[in-house]
XYZ file of C-alpha atoms in Angstrom:
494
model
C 90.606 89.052 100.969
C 88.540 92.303 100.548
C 90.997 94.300 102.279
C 92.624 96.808 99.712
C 96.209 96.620 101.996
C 95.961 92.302 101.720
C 95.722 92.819 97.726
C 98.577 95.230 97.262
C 100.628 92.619 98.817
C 99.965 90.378 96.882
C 100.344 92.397 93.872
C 103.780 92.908 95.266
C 104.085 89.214 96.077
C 103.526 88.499 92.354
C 105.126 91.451 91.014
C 108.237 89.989 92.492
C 107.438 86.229 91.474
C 106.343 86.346 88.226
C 109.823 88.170 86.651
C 112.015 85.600 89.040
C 110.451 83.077 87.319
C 109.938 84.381 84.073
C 114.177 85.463 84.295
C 114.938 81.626 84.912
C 113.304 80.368 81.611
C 114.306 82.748 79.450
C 118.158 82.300 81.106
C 117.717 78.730 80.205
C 116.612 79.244 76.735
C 119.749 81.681 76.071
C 122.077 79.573 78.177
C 120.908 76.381 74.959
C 120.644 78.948 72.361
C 124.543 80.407 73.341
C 125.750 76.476 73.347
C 124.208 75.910 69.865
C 125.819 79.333 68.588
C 129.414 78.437 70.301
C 129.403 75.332 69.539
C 129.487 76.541 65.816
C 132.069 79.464 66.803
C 134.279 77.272 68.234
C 134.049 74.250 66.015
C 135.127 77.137 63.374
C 138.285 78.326 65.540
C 139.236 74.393 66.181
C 139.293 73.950 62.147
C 141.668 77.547 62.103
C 144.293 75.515 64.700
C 144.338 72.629 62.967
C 144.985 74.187 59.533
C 148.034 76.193 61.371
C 149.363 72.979 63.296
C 151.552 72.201 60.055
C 153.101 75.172 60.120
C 153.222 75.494 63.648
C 154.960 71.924 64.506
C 157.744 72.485 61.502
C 158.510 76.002 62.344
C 161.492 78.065 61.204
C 162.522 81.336 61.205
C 161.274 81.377 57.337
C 157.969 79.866 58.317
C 157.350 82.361 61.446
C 157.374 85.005 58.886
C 154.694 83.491 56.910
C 152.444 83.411 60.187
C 151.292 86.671 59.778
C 149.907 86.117 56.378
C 148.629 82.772 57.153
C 146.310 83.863 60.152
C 145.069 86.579 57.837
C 144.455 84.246 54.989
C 142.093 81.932 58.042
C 140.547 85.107 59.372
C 137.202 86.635 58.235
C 135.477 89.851 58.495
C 134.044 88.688 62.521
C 136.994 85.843 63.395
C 140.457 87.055 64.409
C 143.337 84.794 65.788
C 146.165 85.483 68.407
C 149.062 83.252 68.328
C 151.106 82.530 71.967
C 154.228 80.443 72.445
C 155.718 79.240 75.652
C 159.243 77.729 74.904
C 160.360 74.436 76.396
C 161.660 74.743 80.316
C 160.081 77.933 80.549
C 157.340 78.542 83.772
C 155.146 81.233 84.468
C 153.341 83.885 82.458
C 156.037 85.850 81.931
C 157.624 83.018 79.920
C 154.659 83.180 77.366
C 155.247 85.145 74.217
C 152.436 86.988 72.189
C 153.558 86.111 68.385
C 150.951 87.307 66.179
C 147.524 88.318 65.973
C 144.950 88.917 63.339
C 143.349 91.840 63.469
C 147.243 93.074 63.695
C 148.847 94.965 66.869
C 151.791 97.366 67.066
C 154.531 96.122 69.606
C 153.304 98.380 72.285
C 149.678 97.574 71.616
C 150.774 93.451 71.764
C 152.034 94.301 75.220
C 149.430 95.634 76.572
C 146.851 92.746 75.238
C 149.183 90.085 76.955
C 148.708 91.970 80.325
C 145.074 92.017 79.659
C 144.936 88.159 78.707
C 147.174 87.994 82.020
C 144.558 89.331 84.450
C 141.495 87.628 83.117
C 143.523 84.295 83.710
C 143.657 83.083 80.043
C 147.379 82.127 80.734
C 146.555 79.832 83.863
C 146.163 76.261 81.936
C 148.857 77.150 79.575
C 151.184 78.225 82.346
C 150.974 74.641 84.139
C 151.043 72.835 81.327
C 149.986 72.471 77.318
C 147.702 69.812 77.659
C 144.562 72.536 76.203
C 141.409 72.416 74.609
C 139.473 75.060 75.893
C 135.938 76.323 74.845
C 135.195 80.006 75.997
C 133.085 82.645 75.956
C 135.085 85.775 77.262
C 134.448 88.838 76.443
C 138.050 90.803 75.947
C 138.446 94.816 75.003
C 141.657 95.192 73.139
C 143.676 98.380 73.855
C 141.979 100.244 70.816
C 139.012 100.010 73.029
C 137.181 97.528 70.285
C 135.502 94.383 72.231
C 136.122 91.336 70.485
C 134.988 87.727 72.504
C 137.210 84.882 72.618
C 135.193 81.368 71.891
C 138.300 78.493 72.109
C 141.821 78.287 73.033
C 143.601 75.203 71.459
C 146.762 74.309 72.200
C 149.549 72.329 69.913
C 152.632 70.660 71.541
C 156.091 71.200 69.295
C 159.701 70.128 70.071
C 160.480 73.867 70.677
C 157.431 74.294 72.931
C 153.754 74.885 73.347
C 151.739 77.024 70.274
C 148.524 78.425 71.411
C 146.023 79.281 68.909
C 143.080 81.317 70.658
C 139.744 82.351 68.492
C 138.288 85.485 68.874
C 134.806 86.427 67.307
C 133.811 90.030 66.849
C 131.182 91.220 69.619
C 129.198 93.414 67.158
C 128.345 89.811 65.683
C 126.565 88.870 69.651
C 125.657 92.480 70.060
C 122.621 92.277 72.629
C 123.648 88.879 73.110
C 124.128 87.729 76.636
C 126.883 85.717 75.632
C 130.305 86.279 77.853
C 128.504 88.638 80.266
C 125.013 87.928 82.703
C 121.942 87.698 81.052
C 120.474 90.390 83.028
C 122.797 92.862 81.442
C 121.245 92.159 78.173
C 119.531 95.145 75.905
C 116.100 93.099 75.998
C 115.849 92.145 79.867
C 116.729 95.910 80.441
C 114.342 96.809 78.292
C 112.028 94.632 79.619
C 112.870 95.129 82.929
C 112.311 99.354 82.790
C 109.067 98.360 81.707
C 107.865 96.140 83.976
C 109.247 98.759 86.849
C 107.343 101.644 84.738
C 104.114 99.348 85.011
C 104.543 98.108 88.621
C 105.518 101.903 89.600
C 101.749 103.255 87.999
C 99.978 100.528 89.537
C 101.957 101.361 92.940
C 101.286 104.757 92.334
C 97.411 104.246 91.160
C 97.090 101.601 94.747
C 98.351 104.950 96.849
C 96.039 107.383 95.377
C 93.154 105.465 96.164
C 94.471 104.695 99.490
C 95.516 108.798 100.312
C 91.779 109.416 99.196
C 90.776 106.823 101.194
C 92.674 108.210 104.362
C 91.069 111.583 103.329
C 87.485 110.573 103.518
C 88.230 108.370 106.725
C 90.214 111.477 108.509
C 87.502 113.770 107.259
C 84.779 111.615 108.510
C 86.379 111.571 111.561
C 86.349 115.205 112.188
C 82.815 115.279 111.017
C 82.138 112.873 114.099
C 84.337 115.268 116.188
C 82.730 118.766 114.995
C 86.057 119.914 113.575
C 85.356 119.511 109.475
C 84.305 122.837 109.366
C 83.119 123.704 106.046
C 85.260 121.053 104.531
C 83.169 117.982 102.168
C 84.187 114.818 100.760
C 83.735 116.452 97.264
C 86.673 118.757 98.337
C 89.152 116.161 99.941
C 88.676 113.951 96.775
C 91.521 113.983 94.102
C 89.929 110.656 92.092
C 87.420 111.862 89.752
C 86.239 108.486 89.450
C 85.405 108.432 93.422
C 83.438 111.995 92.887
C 79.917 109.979 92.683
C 81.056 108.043 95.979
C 82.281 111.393 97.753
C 78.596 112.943 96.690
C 77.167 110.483 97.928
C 78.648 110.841 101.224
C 77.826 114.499 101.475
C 74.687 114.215 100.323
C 74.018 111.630 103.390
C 76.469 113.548 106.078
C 74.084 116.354 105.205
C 70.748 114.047 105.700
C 71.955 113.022 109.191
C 73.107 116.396 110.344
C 68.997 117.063 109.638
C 67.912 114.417 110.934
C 69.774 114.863 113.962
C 68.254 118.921 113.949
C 65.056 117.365 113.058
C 64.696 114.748 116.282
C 65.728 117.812 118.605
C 63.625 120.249 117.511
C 60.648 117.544 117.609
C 62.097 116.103 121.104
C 61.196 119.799 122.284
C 58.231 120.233 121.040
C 56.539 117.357 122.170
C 57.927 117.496 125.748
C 56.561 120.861 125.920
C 53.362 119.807 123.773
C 52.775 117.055 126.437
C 53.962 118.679 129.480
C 51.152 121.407 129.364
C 48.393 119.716 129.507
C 49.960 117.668 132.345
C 50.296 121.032 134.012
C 46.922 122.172 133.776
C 45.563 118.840 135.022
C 47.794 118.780 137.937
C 46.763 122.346 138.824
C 43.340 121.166 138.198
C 43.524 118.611 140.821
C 44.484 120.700 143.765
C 41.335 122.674 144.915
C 39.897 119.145 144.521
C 42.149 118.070 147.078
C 40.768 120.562 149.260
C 37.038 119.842 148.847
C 37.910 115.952 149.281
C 37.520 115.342 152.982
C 39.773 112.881 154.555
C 37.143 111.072 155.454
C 36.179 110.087 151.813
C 38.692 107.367 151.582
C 37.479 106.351 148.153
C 37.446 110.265 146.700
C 41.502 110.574 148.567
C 42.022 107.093 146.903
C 40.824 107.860 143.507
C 42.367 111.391 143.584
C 45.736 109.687 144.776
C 46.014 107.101 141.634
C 45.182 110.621 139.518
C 48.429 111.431 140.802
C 50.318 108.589 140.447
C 49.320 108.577 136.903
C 50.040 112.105 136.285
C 53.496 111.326 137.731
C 54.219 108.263 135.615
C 53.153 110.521 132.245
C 55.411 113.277 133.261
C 58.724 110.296 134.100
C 57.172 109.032 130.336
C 57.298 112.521 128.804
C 60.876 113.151 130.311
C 62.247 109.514 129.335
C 60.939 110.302 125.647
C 62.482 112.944 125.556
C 66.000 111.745 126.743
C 65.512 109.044 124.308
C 64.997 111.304 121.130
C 67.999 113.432 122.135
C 70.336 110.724 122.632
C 69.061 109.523 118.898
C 69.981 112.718 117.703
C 73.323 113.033 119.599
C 74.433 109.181 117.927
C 73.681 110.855 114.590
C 75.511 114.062 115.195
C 77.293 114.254 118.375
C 77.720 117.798 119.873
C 81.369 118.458 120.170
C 83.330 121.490 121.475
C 86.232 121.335 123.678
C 84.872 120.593 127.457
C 86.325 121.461 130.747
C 85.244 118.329 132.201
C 86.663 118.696 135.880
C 85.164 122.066 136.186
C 81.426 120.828 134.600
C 81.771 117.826 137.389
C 82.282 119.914 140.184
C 79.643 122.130 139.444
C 77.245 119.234 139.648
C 78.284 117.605 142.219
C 77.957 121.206 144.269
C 74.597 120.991 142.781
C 73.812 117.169 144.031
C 75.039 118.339 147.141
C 71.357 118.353 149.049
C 69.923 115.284 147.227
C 73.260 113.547 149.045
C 72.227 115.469 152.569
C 68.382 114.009 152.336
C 69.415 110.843 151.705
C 71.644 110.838 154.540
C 74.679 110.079 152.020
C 78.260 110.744 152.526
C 80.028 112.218 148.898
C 83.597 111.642 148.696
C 85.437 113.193 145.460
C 88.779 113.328 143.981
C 89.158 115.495 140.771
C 92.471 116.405 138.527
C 91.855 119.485 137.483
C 92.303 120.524 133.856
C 90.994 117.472 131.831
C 89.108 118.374 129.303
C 87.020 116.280 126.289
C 85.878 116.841 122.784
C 82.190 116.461 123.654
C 78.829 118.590 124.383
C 77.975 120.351 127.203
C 74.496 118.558 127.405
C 75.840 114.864 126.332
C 78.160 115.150 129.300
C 75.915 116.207 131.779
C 73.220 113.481 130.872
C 75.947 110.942 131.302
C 76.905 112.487 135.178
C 73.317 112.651 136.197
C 72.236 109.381 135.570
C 75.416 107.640 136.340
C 74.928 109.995 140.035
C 71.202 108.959 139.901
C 72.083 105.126 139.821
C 74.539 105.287 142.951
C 71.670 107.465 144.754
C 69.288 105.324 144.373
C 70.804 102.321 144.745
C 73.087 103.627 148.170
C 71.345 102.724 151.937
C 71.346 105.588 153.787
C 75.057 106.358 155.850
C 77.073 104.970 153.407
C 79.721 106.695 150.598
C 79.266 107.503 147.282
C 83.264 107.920 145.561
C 83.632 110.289 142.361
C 86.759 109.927 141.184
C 87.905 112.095 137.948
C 91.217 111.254 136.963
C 94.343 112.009 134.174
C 94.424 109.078 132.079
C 97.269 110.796 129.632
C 94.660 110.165 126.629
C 91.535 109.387 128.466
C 89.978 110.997 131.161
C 88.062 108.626 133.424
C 85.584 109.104 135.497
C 84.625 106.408 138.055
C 81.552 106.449 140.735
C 81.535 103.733 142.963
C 78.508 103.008 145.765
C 77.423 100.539 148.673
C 74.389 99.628 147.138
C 73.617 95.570 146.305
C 75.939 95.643 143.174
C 74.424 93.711 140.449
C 74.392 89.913 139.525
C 78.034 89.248 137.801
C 76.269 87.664 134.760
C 73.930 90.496 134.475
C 76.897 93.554 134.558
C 76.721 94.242 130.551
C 72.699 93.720 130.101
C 72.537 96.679 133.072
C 73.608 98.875 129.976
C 70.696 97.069 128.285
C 67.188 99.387 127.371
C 64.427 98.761 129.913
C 66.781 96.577 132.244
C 66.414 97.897 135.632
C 67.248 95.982 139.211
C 66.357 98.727 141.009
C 63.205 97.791 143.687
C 59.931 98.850 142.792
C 56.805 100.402 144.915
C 53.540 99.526 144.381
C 50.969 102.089 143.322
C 48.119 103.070 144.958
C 46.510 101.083 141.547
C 47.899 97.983 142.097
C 50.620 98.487 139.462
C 54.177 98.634 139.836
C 55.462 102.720 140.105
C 58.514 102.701 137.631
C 59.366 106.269 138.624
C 62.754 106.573 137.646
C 63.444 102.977 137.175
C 63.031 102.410 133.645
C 65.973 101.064 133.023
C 67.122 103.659 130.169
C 69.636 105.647 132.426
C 72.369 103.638 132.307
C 71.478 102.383 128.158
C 71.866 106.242 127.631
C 74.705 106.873 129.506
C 76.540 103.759 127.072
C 74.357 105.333 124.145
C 76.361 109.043 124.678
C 79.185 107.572 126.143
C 79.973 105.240 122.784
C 78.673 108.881 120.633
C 81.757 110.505 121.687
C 83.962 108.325 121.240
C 84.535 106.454 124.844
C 83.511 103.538 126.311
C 81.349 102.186 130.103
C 82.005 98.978 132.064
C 80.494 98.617 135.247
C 81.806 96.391 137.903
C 81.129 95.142 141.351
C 83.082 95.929 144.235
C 84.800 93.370 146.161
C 84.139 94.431 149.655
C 80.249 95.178 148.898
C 78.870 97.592 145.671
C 78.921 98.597 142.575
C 81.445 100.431 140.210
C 80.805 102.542 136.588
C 83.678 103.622 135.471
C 83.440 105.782 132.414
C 86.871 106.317 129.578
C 86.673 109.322 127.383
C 89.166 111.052 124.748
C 90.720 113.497 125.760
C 90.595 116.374 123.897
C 93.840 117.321 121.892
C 94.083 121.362 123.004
């Protein structure tokens, strides 16, 4: 329910509901006020028939002159009255005869009103038979273009034949009225309907503007994350000036980070280089001591040897520090440039070359050539190394190490598989875990267990860089004996 997209719809949903619903009430209230207002229209043209019936039943030639006059004498201002008669034996609409009407026609003009009355199937009843007593509420355009609307059609049986008397009411009287015609083509529920489009179009329109700035910030977020914003700020992207304190806001932080990220390098350096000299000048210390020391003097070789050890475990601290304050950095701004990935890989692997020779290790690789990834140099090379490291160490000697770099369309991925133990099927995601190791360790010459490179941060900042750029680890084990990490990056759109 706090999704913007869920709302709209519903706004839509009700935007749609409420005027359905709305349209049937008020329908129903015009359909009962139209039967109180016809009822009086026609109860008016029933009282016109009946006061013509006594002419109509005793009529002459003397007395069908008088008609004219009559109808005019019954008519008002908004009632008119058209006279038909259909003589005895004759069938059809053709044998019905337009006698007078009030407003009055010419000849020509009476014809063409009986051809109109024809179509809109006023002559059907009286056709069949003369048995009528019609309400209506038809809305009829006479010839001279004026609309008129014709409320009742009563009909009054003679010796000579069948008199209609049909009522007509002036439509300026119902003008606006829905009355002979759909509601919906009323003045007011057009009117009411442009407005309620007008206010459903702003809100629509208002709902897309905050979405586009939305899609702004996300997209330029994005190529924040990616390194291709350039000199491009939320401030700039944003078209909402009530979203300028938001977008600000947003620089003002995108700018903290980008520090913050320069910041944890630049103090990463230093205090690698801060700690490693010392460590240096110890070490160098140390060796014409390990010339004086006779072999003999177990307990000066021993003591001399944990020195060692310890300056060894400072310097693996110093460098895993380190690694750790750069990967902090590279989650709050990632590197990213575009990367020839296959080339970087087979450089290193040239490189790793003797480590696989001592260990007595056989490298098999299969590279595509040409993938590359929206990444940094550094980031990508920190992921190879200690993904490499992990199949080194964990691989007995004469066995294979695969590196496999392949065309994934949209990913590139990047797989190294070894015939080490594997690791525990329950245990294959805490692997990527910080300070999880199942690697075997030595003892020292102290008693303590020697982490050396077993600290169990390689493979947490391999998932840590990895997950920076935008791709994703899983590690599994092999079914005929070892272990797999298989690594999915984006590729890089150029």
């Amino acid at each position: 329910m706090h999704s913007l997209f869920a709302k709209f719809v519903i706004m839509v949903l009700v935007f749609f509901a409420v005027p359905a619903l709305l349209y049937q009430e008020f329908r129903q209230a015009d359909l009962d006020r139209q039967h109180i207002v016809l009822n009086a229209v026609r109860e008016q043209g029933r009282l016109m028939a009946e006061s013509l019936r006594p002419m109509l039943e005793s009529a002459g030639p003397s007395t069908l002159l008088e008609l004219p006059e009559e109808i005019q004498r019954l008519a008002t201002k908004n009632n008119g009255i058209k006279i038909l008669f259909r003589p005895i034996g004759e069938q059809g609409s053709q044998g019905v005869f337009f006698v007078a009407s009030e407003p009055r026609l010419s000849t020509d003009a009476l014809r063409k009103e009986k051809e109109t009355l024809i179509e809109q199937g006023v002559f059907d009843n009286l056709t069949a038979s003369c048995l009528i007593e019609r309400p209506m509420a038809l809305r009829h355009l006479r010839p001279s273009g004026i609309e008129e609307l014709l409320t009742s059609m009563t009909a009054i049986q003679t010796e000579a034949g069948c008199w209609v008397v049909i009522a007509t009411q002036s439509a300026e009287a119902f003008l606006g009225s829905s009355i002979g015609q759909p509601y919906w083509k009323t003045l007011e529920v057009q009117i009411a309907a442009a407005i309620y489009l007008g206010m459903a179009l702003i809100l629509t329109f208002l709902v897309f503007t905050v979405w586009r700035d939305l899609t702004r910030f996300r997209d330029l977020a994005r190529g924040i994350r990616e390194g291709r914003a350039g000199k491009s700020s939320f401030s700039v992207e944003n078209r909402v000036p009530e979203l300028e304190p938001v977008a600000h806001e947003f620089d003002k932080m995108t700018q903290t980070l980008q520090e913050s990220s320069d910041s944890i390098r630049r103090a990463a350096e230093d205090n690698a280089h801060a700690f490693k000299t010392p460590l240096a000048i110890i070490r160098q210390a140390l060796e014409p001591l390990n010339r004086t020391v006779d072999l003999d003097n177990k307990r000066g070789r021993r003591a001399l040897q944990v020195v060692e050890e310890a300056l060894d475990r400072l310097e693996n601290l110093v460098s895993t520090a380190r690694q750790l304050e750069h990967t902090s950095a590279e989650l709050l701004n990632p590197p990213r440039e575009i990367i020839d990935l296959s080339a970087l890989l087979l450089r290193m692997l040239e490189a790793y070359s003797g480590s696989f020779n001592a260990r007595g290790l056989i490298l098999q690789s299969a590279i595509d050539h040409g993938i590359t990834v929206l990444a940094g140099e550094e980031v990508l090379e920190t992921i190879i190394e200690n993904i490499i490291d992990n199949a080194l160490e964990a691989s007995p000697r004469g066995t294979t190490v695969s590196v496999e770099l392949m065309n994934g369309k949209k990913t590139a991925e990047l797989a190294v598989r070894d015939r080490g133990p594997g690791v525990p099927g329950s245990e294959l995601e805490r692997i990527f875990e910080r300070y999880v190791s199942y690697r075997e360790r030595k003892p020292m010459a102290d008693g303590g267990d020697n982490p050396g490179n077993h600290m169990g941060i390689g493979l947490w900042i391999v998932r840590r860089n990895v997950e920076a750029i935008g791709g994703f680890v899983r590690a599994d084990n092999r079914g005929d004996g070892g272990l797999s990490l298989i690594v999915s990056l984006p590729q890089s759109d150029d």
